[in-house]
C-alpha cells in the first residue's frame, strides 16, 4: 500500500526530553501502518499508511505534548480548509490534504468534524470560488465529460473529481485516506473540494441525479484547494506576523475574532518590535 511521508512538530519546549521522544518513537514504530519513524531536524518524520489525524492523535496522547503537521508528502502537495460557515448554516469544519506520489497516484488525507453520522460523498469541483459559499464552486471536475461514477471506474466512466464516500462516526467525525489513480495534484490546485449531505450511490442508483452527482445531495461544506508544503519544505518555527504561534494556528480562525486571543501572554516583548514567539 502506498505510504505518505509526514513531518510532525511536537512542542517539546526549550529543552528536548529524550525519554519522551524515545517513548513516542517506540510507540509509532509499533503501529501497523508505520514503516518508519525518526527524529530529524527538530521534527518527527514518518512514512505511513495511516491518516495524518490518527498519527497526530497518537503522538499527542503518548508524548503529552501538542503536535502539528508541518509537512505532508515528499513531492507535490496541496491542502484545503473545508468549512460550512460560509454556505450552509452548519458547523462542518476540517482539512483535506492531497499528495502526488512518485508512482502517479494521488492520496487524499483528511478529517472533518460536524457531519451527521454515516456516509457522505466527497468530490473535487470545477471552480475555486466560494464567494457564494458552496453554490459557486461549479459541478464536479470532469475534463472528459463523463458520467458520474465510482473511484474504481476507468477514467471514461467517472468524473475525475469522484472520490466516493467518507464515513462519519457517531460523533460526526470522518477520518479518511483515499488513494486515487485518476486525479493529479497539479490539476486540482485552484479548484474546490466538497462533502455532501448524503451518501454517494456511485452512479449505480435509479434516480436521474445518480449519473450526475450520485444522488448525494447538496454540499454541506467546501474549501478551495491550494498548494502546500511537503516534508521539510516549510521552515516556519516562529509565530505568524499577527503573533500566533505555530502550535496555536490549527485551533484558531484564519482571521477575525479569536485569532489573537492571549497572544501577548505567549510572546516575548522587545521595544519597537512586534511580539515574536519562540518554539
C-alpha positions as a Python dict, from the first residue, in 0.01 Angstrom:
ca = {
    (1, 'X'): (0, 0, 0),
    (2, 'X'): (123, 349, -84),
    (3, 'X'): (274, 540, 205),
    (4, 'X'): (277, 910, 289),
    (5, 'X'): (565, 1100, 442),
    (6, 'X'): (467, 1322, 735),
    (7, 'X'): (666, 1588, 917),
    (8, 'X'): (525, 1629, 1268),
    (9, 'X'): (633, 1909, 1501),
    (10, 'X'): (598, 1832, 1872),
    (11, 'X'): (603, 2106, 2134),
    (12, 'X'): (889, 1966, 2339),
    (13, 'X'): (972, 2311, 2478),
    (14, 'X'): (1314, 2478, 2505),
    (15, 'X'): (1486, 2152, 2606),
    (16, 'X'): (1415, 1820, 2441),
    (17, 'X'): (1305, 1545, 2678),
    (18, 'X'): (1484, 1245, 2530),
    (19, 'X'): (1278, 995, 2732),
    (20, 'X'): (952, 1138, 2597),
    (21, 'X'): (1089, 1139, 2244),
    (22, 'X'): (1209, 779, 2270),
    (23, 'X'): (872, 672, 2411),
    (24, 'X'): (688, 846, 2127),
    (25, 'X'): (909, 697, 1855),
    (26, 'X'): (879, 349, 2005),
    (27, 'X'): (500, 378, 2009),
    (28, 'X'): (491, 492, 1647),
    (29, 'X'): (720, 214, 1527),
    (30, 'X'): (496, -44, 1696),
    (31, 'X'): (191, 59, 1492),
    (32, 'X'): (70, -136, 1193),
    (33, 'X'): (89, 103, 900),
    (34, 'X'): (402, 288, 1018),
    (35, 'X'): (709, 190, 816),
    (36, 'X'): (948, 449, 955),
    (37, 'X'): (959, 699, 1244),
    (38, 'X'): (1270, 905, 1314),
    (39, 'X'): (1359, 1239, 1475),
    (40, 'X'): (1525, 1467, 1222),
    (41, 'X'): (1596, 1842, 1215),
    (42, 'X'): (1371, 1907, 1514),
    (43, 'X'): (1069, 1711, 1385),
    (44, 'X'): (938, 1356, 1378),
    (45, 'X'): (939, 1221, 1025),
    (46, 'X'): (715, 925, 945),
    (47, 'X'): (641, 707, 648),
    (48, 'X'): (295, 563, 697),
    (49, 'X'): (-32, 442, 550),
    (50, 'X'): (-229, 582, 845),
    (51, 'X'): (-438, 902, 818),
    (52, 'X'): (-240, 1201, 942),
    (53, 'X'): (-505, 1289, 1201),
    (54, 'X'): (-469, 945, 1357),
    (55, 'X'): (-90, 990, 1374),
    (56, 'X'): (-122, 1332, 1540),
    (57, 'X'): (-365, 1196, 1798),
    (58, 'X'): (-127, 910, 1884),
    (59, 'X'): (170, 1146, 1916),
    (60, 'X'): (-25, 1387, 2138),
    (61, 'X'): (-156, 1110, 2362),
    (62, 'X'): (182, 937, 2404),
    (63, 'X'): (401, 1246, 2446),
    (64, 'X'): (154, 1459, 2640),
    (65, 'X'): (262, 1746, 2412),
    (66, 'X'): (94, 1947, 2141),
    (67, 'X'): (165, 1830, 1786),
    (68, 'X'): (105, 1983, 1444),
    (69, 'X'): (151, 1855, 1091),
    (70, 'X'): (426, 2069, 937),
    (71, 'X'): (474, 1888, 606),
    (72, 'X'): (278, 1630, 406),
    (73, 'X'): (428, 1430, 120),
    (74, 'X'): (771, 1447, -37),
    (75, 'X'): (658, 1555, -384),
    (76, 'X'): (382, 1799, -484),
    (77, 'X'): (121, 1860, -215),
    (78, 'X'): (-196, 2064, -169),
    (79, 'X'): (-443, 2140, 109),
    (80, 'X'): (-799, 2264, 156),
    (81, 'X'): (-952, 2413, 469),
    (82, 'X'): (-1309, 2285, 448),
    (83, 'X'): (-1591, 2470, 619),
    (84, 'X'): (-1967, 2509, 609),
    (85, 'X'): (-1964, 2851, 777),
    (86, 'X'): (-1984, 3040, 451),
    (87, 'X'): (-2255, 2840, 283),
    (88, 'X'): (-2481, 2604, 460),
    (89, 'X'): (-2563, 2712, 812),
    (90, 'X'): (-2400, 2404, 961),
    (91, 'X'): (-2087, 2351, 1163),
    (92, 'X'): (-1876, 2120, 947),
    (93, 'X'): (-1509, 2203, 972),
    (94, 'X'): (-1187, 2026, 880),
    (95, 'X'): (-896, 1985, 643),
    (96, 'X'): (-821, 1769, 340),
    (97, 'X'): (-461, 1725, 222),
    (98, 'X'): (-351, 1596, -115),
    (99, 'X'): (-20, 1436, -214),
    (100, 'X'): (107, 1334, -556),
    (101, 'X'): (308, 1013, -521),
    (102, 'X'): (609, 922, -735),
    (103, 'X'): (403, 629, -869),
    (104, 'X'): (143, 866, -1017),
    (105, 'X'): (-130, 812, -759),
    (106, 'X'): (-296, 1086, -557),
    (107, 'X'): (-355, 1049, -183),
    (108, 'X'): (-639, 1245, -21),
    (109, 'X'): (-598, 1253, 358),
    (110, 'X'): (-848, 1433, 575),
    (111, 'X'): (-1053, 1481, 887),
    (112, 'X'): (-1391, 1654, 901),
    (113, 'X'): (-1599, 1723, 1211),
    (114, 'X'): (-1965, 1819, 1245),
    (115, 'X'): (-2112, 1578, 990),
    (116, 'X'): (-2421, 1370, 1052),
    (117, 'X'): (-2322, 1008, 1128),
    (118, 'X'): (-2299, 789, 819),
    (119, 'X'): (-2169, 816, 463),
    (120, 'X'): (-2114, 1139, 270),
    (121, 'X'): (-1991, 1195, -85),
    (122, 'X'): (-1653, 1363, -140),
    (123, 'X'): (-1587, 1536, -471),
    (124, 'X'): (-1350, 1776, -643),
    (125, 'X'): (-1541, 2063, -807),
    (126, 'X'): (-1452, 2271, -1111),
    (127, 'X'): (-1418, 2615, -955),
    (128, 'X'): (-1225, 2760, -664),
    (129, 'X'): (-1487, 3024, -593),
    (130, 'X'): (-1665, 3031, -256),
    (131, 'X'): (-1794, 3387, -290),
    (132, 'X'): (-2145, 3239, -266),
    (133, 'X'): (-2045, 2955, -41),
    (134, 'X'): (-2068, 2612, -198),
    (135, 'X'): (-2319, 2738, -455),
    (136, 'X'): (-2043, 2892, -666),
    (137, 'X'): (-1795, 2601, -690),
    (138, 'X'): (-1946, 2459, -1010),
    (139, 'X'): (-2004, 2096, -1094),
    (140, 'X'): (-1773, 1802, -1041),
    (141, 'X'): (-1432, 1830, -1204),
    (142, 'X'): (-1497, 1638, -1525),
    (143, 'X'): (-1242, 1706, -1802),
    (144, 'X'): (-1354, 1405, -2010),
    (145, 'X'): (-1725, 1497, -1994),
    (146, 'X'): (-1804, 1155, -1847),
    (147, 'X'): (-2100, 1042, -1636),
    (148, 'X'): (-2073, 1026, -1258),
    (149, 'X'): (-1924, 705, -1127),
    (150, 'X'): (-1713, 533, -863),
    (151, 'X'): (-1345, 592, -785),
    (152, 'X'): (-1263, 241, -910),
    (153, 'X'): (-1423, 306, -1251),
    (154, 'X'): (-1199, 382, -1551),
    (155, 'X'): (-1146, 748, -1641),
    (156, 'X'): (-1403, 750, -1921),
    (157, 'X'): (-1675, 617, -1685),
    (158, 'X'): (-1640, 861, -1396),
    (159, 'X'): (-1582, 1224, -1322),
    (160, 'X'): (-1216, 1283, -1241),
    (161, 'X'): (-1343, 1451, -924),
    (162, 'X'): (-1539, 1148, -799),
    (163, 'X'): (-1370, 1037, -475),
    (164, 'X'): (-1651, 818, -342),
    (165, 'X'): (-1767, 831, 20),
    (166, 'X'): (-1626, 913, 359),
    (167, 'X'): (-1790, 784, 677),
    (168, 'X'): (-1865, 993, 986),
    (169, 'X'): (-1877, 816, 1320),
    (170, 'X'): (-2131, 872, 1598),
    (171, 'X'): (-1954, 1194, 1700),
    (172, 'X'): (-1977, 1336, 1348),
    (173, 'X'): (-1607, 1292, 1268),
    (174, 'X'): (-1485, 1143, 940),
    (175, 'X'): (-1117, 1050, 924),
    (176, 'X'): (-1008, 914, 588),
    (177, 'X'): (-724, 835, 349),
    (178, 'X'): (-814, 780, -16),
    (179, 'X'): (-580, 664, -294),
    (180, 'X'): (-690, 766, -645),
    (181, 'X'): (-536, 675, -981),
    (182, 'X'): (-704, 945, -1193),
    (183, 'X'): (-654, 1281, -1023),
    (184, 'X'): (-326, 1474, -1022),
    (185, 'X'): (-238, 1744, -769),
    (186, 'X'): (-143, 1995, -1039),
    (187, 'X'): (-490, 1957, -1195),
    (188, 'X'): (-685, 2032, -878),
    (189, 'X'): (-494, 2326, -728),
    (190, 'X'): (-724, 2628, -752),
    (191, 'X'): (-1036, 2412, -764),
    (192, 'X'): (-1255, 2311, -469),
    (193, 'X'): (-1332, 2002, -264),
    (194, 'X'): (-1677, 1947, -116),
    (195, 'X'): (-1856, 1699, 109),
    (196, 'X'): (-2226, 1629, 51),
    (197, 'X'): (-2524, 1583, 276),
    (198, 'X'): (-2590, 1223, 175),
    (199, 'X'): (-2418, 905, 61),
    (200, 'X'): (-2294, 892, -298),
    (201, 'X'): (-2452, 597, -480),
    (202, 'X'): (-2153, 595, -722),
    (203, 'X'): (-2375, 627, -1028),
    (204, 'X'): (-2550, 295, -963),
    (205, 'X'): (-2886, 431, -846),
    (206, 'X'): (-3218, 469, -1024),
    (207, 'X'): (-3256, 842, -963),
    (208, 'X'): (-3183, 1082, -1254),
    (209, 'X'): (-2933, 1250, -1023),
    (210, 'X'): (-2737, 927, -984),
    (211, 'X'): (-2543, 982, -1306),
    (212, 'X'): (-2488, 1348, -1219),
    (213, 'X'): (-2375, 1352, -857),
    (214, 'X'): (-2454, 1009, -716),
    (215, 'X'): (-2780, 1144, -573),
    (216, 'X'): (-2569, 1266, -281),
    (217, 'X'): (-2748, 1597, -234),
    (218, 'X'): (-2604, 1942, -187),
    (219, 'X'): (-2261, 2017, -43),
    (220, 'X'): (-2264, 2079, 332),
    (221, 'X'): (-1906, 2212, 335),
    (222, 'X'): (-1637, 2304, 86),
    (223, 'X'): (-1298, 2469, 51),
    (224, 'X'): (-1052, 2594, -210),
    (225, 'X'): (-752, 2372, -284),
    (226, 'X'): (-416, 2548, -252),
    (227, 'X'): (-58, 2434, -285),
    (228, 'X'): (103, 2332, 45),
    (229, 'X'): (442, 2234, 186),
    (230, 'X'): (585, 1886, 172),
    (231, 'X'): (820, 1741, 434),
    (232, 'X'): (1098, 1983, 528),
    (233, 'X'): (971, 2243, 280),
    (234, 'X'): (824, 2469, 549),
    (235, 'X'): (1094, 2625, 771),
    (236, 'X'): (841, 2810, 988),
    (237, 'X'): (921, 2775, 1356),
    (238, 'X'): (811, 3118, 1483),
    (239, 'X'): (480, 3293, 1510),
    (240, 'X'): (299, 3447, 1217),
    (241, 'X'): (301, 3823, 1166),
    (242, 'X'): (-1, 3858, 1393),
    (243, 'X'): (173, 3686, 1685),
    (244, 'X'): (0, 3347, 1677),
    (245, 'X'): (245, 3062, 1737),
    (246, 'X'): (262, 2760, 1510),
    (247, 'X'): (115, 2544, 1788),
    (248, 'X'): (-199, 2755, 1812),
    (249, 'X'): (-274, 2819, 1445),
    (250, 'X'): (-462, 2492, 1397),
    (251, 'X'): (-704, 2589, 1676),
    (252, 'X'): (-766, 2946, 1559),
    (253, 'X'): (-975, 3106, 1285),
    (254, 'X'): (-772, 3235, 990),
    (255, 'X'): (-875, 3592, 1071),
    (256, 'X'): (-1108, 3799, 1286),
    (257, 'X'): (-1237, 3743, 1638),
    (258, 'X'): (-1048, 3481, 1836),
    (259, 'X'): (-739, 3484, 1614),
    (260, 'X'): (-507, 3667, 1856),
    (261, 'X'): (-654, 3563, 2192),
    (262, 'X'): (-386, 3554, 2466),
    (263, 'X'): (-109, 3623, 2213),
    (264, 'X'): (52, 3879, 2443),
    (265, 'X'): (84, 3621, 2720),
    (266, 'X'): (277, 3380, 2500),
    (267, 'X'): (504, 3624, 2317),
    (268, 'X'): (824, 3792, 2421),
    (269, 'X'): (823, 4172, 2406),
    (270, 'X'): (1103, 4375, 2256),
    (271, 'X'): (1099, 4751, 2237),
    (272, 'X'): (982, 4879, 1898),
    (273, 'X'): (949, 4522, 1769),
    (274, 'X'): (631, 4323, 1717),
    (275, 'X'): (584, 4024, 1951),
    (276, 'X'): (790, 3722, 1847),
    (277, 'X'): (701, 3379, 1978),
    (278, 'X'): (978, 3126, 2005),
    (279, 'X'): (932, 2749, 1978),
}
